[in-house]
XYZ file of C-alpha atoms in Angstrom:
324
model
C 0.000 0.000 0.000
C 1.459 3.396 -0.913
C 2.267 6.080 1.676
C -0.318 8.392 0.079
C -3.024 5.780 0.549
C -2.019 5.279 4.162
C -2.178 8.984 4.896
C -5.604 9.294 3.328
C -6.916 6.562 5.615
C -6.314 8.916 8.546
C -8.984 11.219 7.237
C -11.659 8.615 6.538
C -14.422 8.682 9.129
C -14.666 4.920 8.990
C -11.454 2.940 9.584
C -12.168 -0.721 8.904
C -15.730 -0.198 10.125
C -14.646 1.286 13.501
C -16.668 4.467 13.431
C -16.737 4.912 17.211
C -12.949 4.621 17.465
C -12.442 7.286 14.843
C -14.987 9.540 16.534
C -13.082 9.358 19.813
C -9.813 10.316 18.107
C -11.397 13.362 16.554
C -12.864 14.360 19.882
C -9.512 14.389 21.654
C -7.820 16.275 18.853
C -10.427 19.005 18.695
C -10.915 19.514 22.401
C -10.175 22.997 23.707
C -9.216 21.563 27.067
C -5.888 20.138 26.001
C -2.605 22.000 25.937
C -3.070 22.812 22.286
C -1.412 19.654 21.016
C -3.437 18.273 18.108
C -2.460 14.652 18.734
C -2.183 14.617 22.503
C -5.030 14.046 24.932
C -5.453 15.606 28.385
C -3.437 14.252 31.249
C -5.116 11.875 33.687
C -5.726 13.070 37.214
C -5.801 10.714 40.199
C -7.184 11.209 43.658
C -4.665 9.519 45.936
C -6.662 10.166 49.119
C -9.597 7.937 48.125
C -9.779 4.772 50.226
C -6.953 5.782 52.617
C -7.112 4.976 56.339
C -6.556 7.615 59.019
C -3.111 6.191 59.793
C -2.098 6.367 56.146
C -3.279 9.970 55.914
C -1.295 10.908 59.046
C 1.806 9.123 57.717
C 1.480 10.960 54.424
C 1.096 14.273 56.248
C 4.261 13.650 58.283
C 6.126 12.677 55.108
C 5.006 15.873 53.399
C 6.117 17.923 56.416
C 9.574 16.279 56.394
C 9.847 16.965 52.657
C 8.882 20.597 53.232
C 11.574 21.185 55.854
C 14.196 19.300 53.828
C 13.552 21.409 50.761
C 13.439 24.614 52.799
C 16.816 23.787 54.339
C 18.204 23.048 50.846
C 16.872 26.388 49.687
C 18.667 28.280 52.474
C 21.933 26.454 51.759
C 21.601 27.137 48.032
C 21.023 30.860 48.603
C 24.009 31.135 50.933
C 26.276 29.134 48.610
C 25.192 31.159 45.580
C 25.969 34.420 47.418
C 29.368 33.102 48.506
C 30.224 31.941 44.987
C 29.248 35.253 43.414
C 31.179 37.338 45.977
C 34.278 35.248 46.585
C 34.764 32.894 43.659
C 32.887 34.496 40.769
C 30.383 32.870 38.443
C 33.089 31.602 36.090
C 34.668 29.205 38.560
C 33.900 25.519 38.805
C 31.842 25.988 41.968
C 30.118 29.019 40.482
C 29.015 26.912 37.515
C 27.885 24.045 39.735
C 25.849 25.959 42.298
C 22.993 27.053 39.991
C 21.929 23.416 39.825
C 21.137 23.198 43.544
C 17.406 22.733 44.296
C 15.164 25.720 44.993
C 11.826 25.400 46.795
C 8.900 26.731 44.764
C 5.949 28.602 46.253
C 3.778 25.471 46.111
C 6.255 23.560 48.257
C 5.671 20.425 46.181
C 8.121 20.744 43.307
C 11.753 21.683 42.992
C 13.276 23.826 40.314
C 16.804 24.985 39.603
C 18.452 28.292 40.204
C 18.982 29.795 36.738
C 22.635 30.602 35.982
C 23.715 34.146 35.107
C 23.430 34.720 31.364
C 26.050 36.458 29.280
C 24.895 39.229 26.892
C 24.897 36.886 23.872
C 22.742 34.327 25.647
C 20.386 37.059 26.826
C 19.945 38.429 23.309
C 19.446 35.040 21.636
C 17.082 33.783 24.313
C 15.011 36.957 24.028
C 14.844 36.587 20.240
C 13.804 32.933 20.529
C 11.068 33.767 23.034
C 9.734 36.421 20.667
C 9.572 33.815 17.890
C 7.753 31.362 20.138
C 5.171 33.982 21.123
C 3.988 34.589 17.525
C 0.732 32.728 16.746
C 0.013 31.503 13.242
C -2.249 33.934 11.395
C -3.968 32.486 8.343
C -4.824 35.978 7.118
C -1.197 37.166 7.180
C 0.459 37.367 3.756
C 3.813 36.516 5.353
C 2.400 33.372 6.928
C 0.625 32.371 3.721
C 3.891 32.795 1.825
C 5.636 30.599 4.387
C 3.079 27.850 3.810
C 3.688 28.152 0.070
C 7.445 27.920 0.644
C 6.987 24.753 2.703
C 4.862 23.175 -0.031
C 7.405 23.962 -2.748
C 10.225 22.544 -0.602
C 8.231 19.389 0.076
C 6.925 18.932 -3.472
C 9.168 20.839 -5.905
C 7.542 19.184 -8.928
C 3.946 19.788 -7.898
C 1.849 22.889 -8.407
C 1.028 24.883 -5.310
C -2.620 24.298 -4.335
C -5.001 26.860 -2.918
C -4.714 27.619 0.791
C -7.722 25.385 1.359
C -7.377 22.144 -0.537
C -7.648 18.412 0.076
C -4.069 18.147 -1.228
C -2.716 19.513 2.067
C -3.629 16.193 3.671
C -0.868 14.582 1.593
C 1.656 16.503 3.725
C 0.030 15.337 6.940
C -2.314 18.169 7.835
C -5.538 17.058 9.470
C -7.862 18.909 7.126
C -7.962 20.934 3.951
C -6.970 24.133 5.793
C -3.490 23.898 7.441
C -4.074 27.068 9.459
C -6.435 25.158 11.774
C -3.623 22.855 12.947
C -1.341 25.488 14.494
C -3.087 25.770 17.868
C -0.157 24.505 19.924
C 2.902 25.225 17.828
C 2.377 28.750 16.535
C 4.287 30.273 13.649
C 7.622 28.979 14.956
C 6.551 25.414 14.144
C 6.114 26.374 10.488
C 9.550 28.009 10.582
C 10.949 24.776 12.046
C 9.492 22.700 9.207
C 10.868 25.087 6.569
C 14.303 25.036 8.217
C 14.211 21.227 8.286
C 13.348 21.056 4.575
C 16.102 23.518 3.610
C 18.958 22.365 5.847
C 18.369 18.608 5.886
C 16.378 17.888 2.692
C 17.183 14.181 2.611
C 15.975 13.577 6.165
C 12.961 15.789 5.547
C 11.913 13.848 2.450
C 12.515 10.488 4.138
C 10.201 11.393 7.013
C 7.631 13.152 4.845
C 7.281 10.136 2.561
C 7.777 7.533 5.323
C 10.641 5.873 3.454
C 12.484 4.299 6.386
C 11.645 1.002 8.025
C 8.479 -1.061 8.188
C 5.643 1.415 8.533
C 2.383 1.127 10.428
C -0.919 0.895 8.582
C -2.071 3.915 10.593
C 0.838 6.364 10.395
C 1.295 9.671 12.205
C 0.608 12.702 9.964
C 3.926 14.368 9.172
C 3.052 18.081 9.397
C 0.963 17.807 12.567
C 3.688 15.722 14.191
C 6.099 18.597 13.485
C 3.786 21.043 15.265
C 3.663 18.720 18.272
C 7.458 18.489 18.350
C 7.808 22.288 18.334
C 5.308 22.546 21.162
C 7.116 19.828 23.139
C 10.451 21.657 22.770
C 8.950 24.954 23.934
C 7.730 23.230 27.094
C 10.902 21.224 27.665
C 13.156 24.276 27.282
C 11.008 26.533 29.466
C 10.648 29.128 26.702
C 7.351 30.519 27.960
C 8.553 31.270 31.478
C 10.507 34.195 32.836
C 13.786 32.374 33.398
C 14.922 28.846 32.495
C 14.554 26.606 35.534
C 14.720 23.046 34.200
C 17.919 21.088 33.667
C 17.284 20.720 29.924
C 16.589 24.438 29.564
C 19.791 25.398 31.377
C 21.880 23.036 29.252
C 20.210 24.428 26.128
C 21.484 27.917 26.976
C 25.043 26.695 26.399
C 24.063 25.375 22.971
C 22.308 28.639 22.172
C 25.440 30.619 22.950
C 27.297 28.559 20.330
C 24.614 28.659 17.636
C 21.625 30.987 17.256
C 19.818 28.269 15.254
C 20.170 25.687 18.021
C 16.403 25.490 18.541
C 15.732 24.765 14.856
C 18.459 22.113 14.740
C 17.090 20.548 17.909
C 13.697 20.348 16.203
C 15.214 18.407 13.297
C 17.002 16.036 15.661
C 13.837 15.484 17.697
C 11.871 14.643 14.539
C 14.400 11.986 13.557
C 14.411 10.630 17.110
C 10.624 10.435 17.127
C 10.526 8.488 13.863
C 13.267 6.118 15.050
C 11.333 5.388 18.244
C 8.124 5.039 16.252
C 9.721 2.275 14.196
C 11.424 0.624 17.167
C 8.151 0.448 19.102
C 6.172 -0.599 16.016
C 3.800 2.151 17.055
C 0.496 3.137 15.520
C -1.445 6.407 15.495
C -3.040 5.949 18.909
C 0.421 5.581 20.486
C 1.777 8.890 19.195
C 1.500 10.522 22.606
C 3.687 7.848 24.236
C 6.282 8.040 21.465
C 6.492 11.823 21.799
C 6.987 11.536 25.565
C 9.759 8.966 25.184
C 11.378 11.204 22.556
C 11.426 14.053 25.039
C 12.962 11.816 27.703
C 15.709 10.652 25.348
C 16.441 14.216 24.249
C 16.684 15.408 27.852
C 19.199 12.645 28.566
C 21.352 13.622 25.614
C 21.295 17.287 26.629
C 22.572 16.255 30.077
C 25.595 14.385 28.705
C 29.076 15.701 29.420
C 31.127 17.459 26.737
C 28.046 18.676 24.834
C 28.911 22.200 23.718
C 26.838 22.376 20.513
C 23.836 20.679 18.951
C 26.167 18.756 16.656
C 27.729 17.056 19.695
C 24.450 15.306 20.524
C 24.595 11.605 19.584
C 21.231 11.811 17.800
C 22.568 14.503 15.461
C 24.079 11.648 13.446
C 20.548 10.629 12.430
C 20.263 13.714 10.222
C 21.141 13.546 6.550
C 21.534 16.383 4.096
């Protein structure tokens, strides 16, 4: 069965007679309650107190109290050590570089975050520029954004005529409907920029993933373009790009990569896409498992960012998956 035929099956209301199953998929993808990720459903919530005895509740309360005081004590030590490092040793020393990773108690008292390191002027400027890019929503009425969609089409299909902005042909690229602008809820304009960068800088990898040329494919494949939007959205969350200061380990490591290359975010997107497809094949996954594959991709990427001697995106082991 050709890849085009497989993609078109995603948009049929009836998949092998399973109308209810298809209806549920559409419900989760169109819900306004999710985090804006077209292929990801809402997170499950559990009530851990249900069915607990009084003794268990008291034990849990004492455990929470011990955790509170432990974290508070760590917070005081971290503040004192940070002050000492800045005054006596300077932020460039070994200890000065290590101390920002000590735990800091958040206002909720239930989660720990990291003390953000001091940023040099280059990091400040590039991080600010990246956050501005992330904040731009996709606007279907913008001529610039329409031109970007046209550019993506011509990069993906150089021998095919550009269709209208609303056409069934967009489904061939892996958009969910005939109007791509409706799929940008989570990723924003930066996700379209990521896809264009991928097509221009790594055309061989881009075409391989677009046309599902590697490995033994599932009968119900993930749609290429929408998967790209999900990857952009995942990276924005992982790298803390919508918060005031980076406070996760991956985000802090990413700042070092950003100081070496102002296109580090776009390259990381390309790497993550290749990683996702490799895990998709390894797990023999199907459409309904996309959420799990994306989560495992994030976990693997966070591990690679935490490796020693990683000073640029090209030092990441998964960079070798990319082909020009």
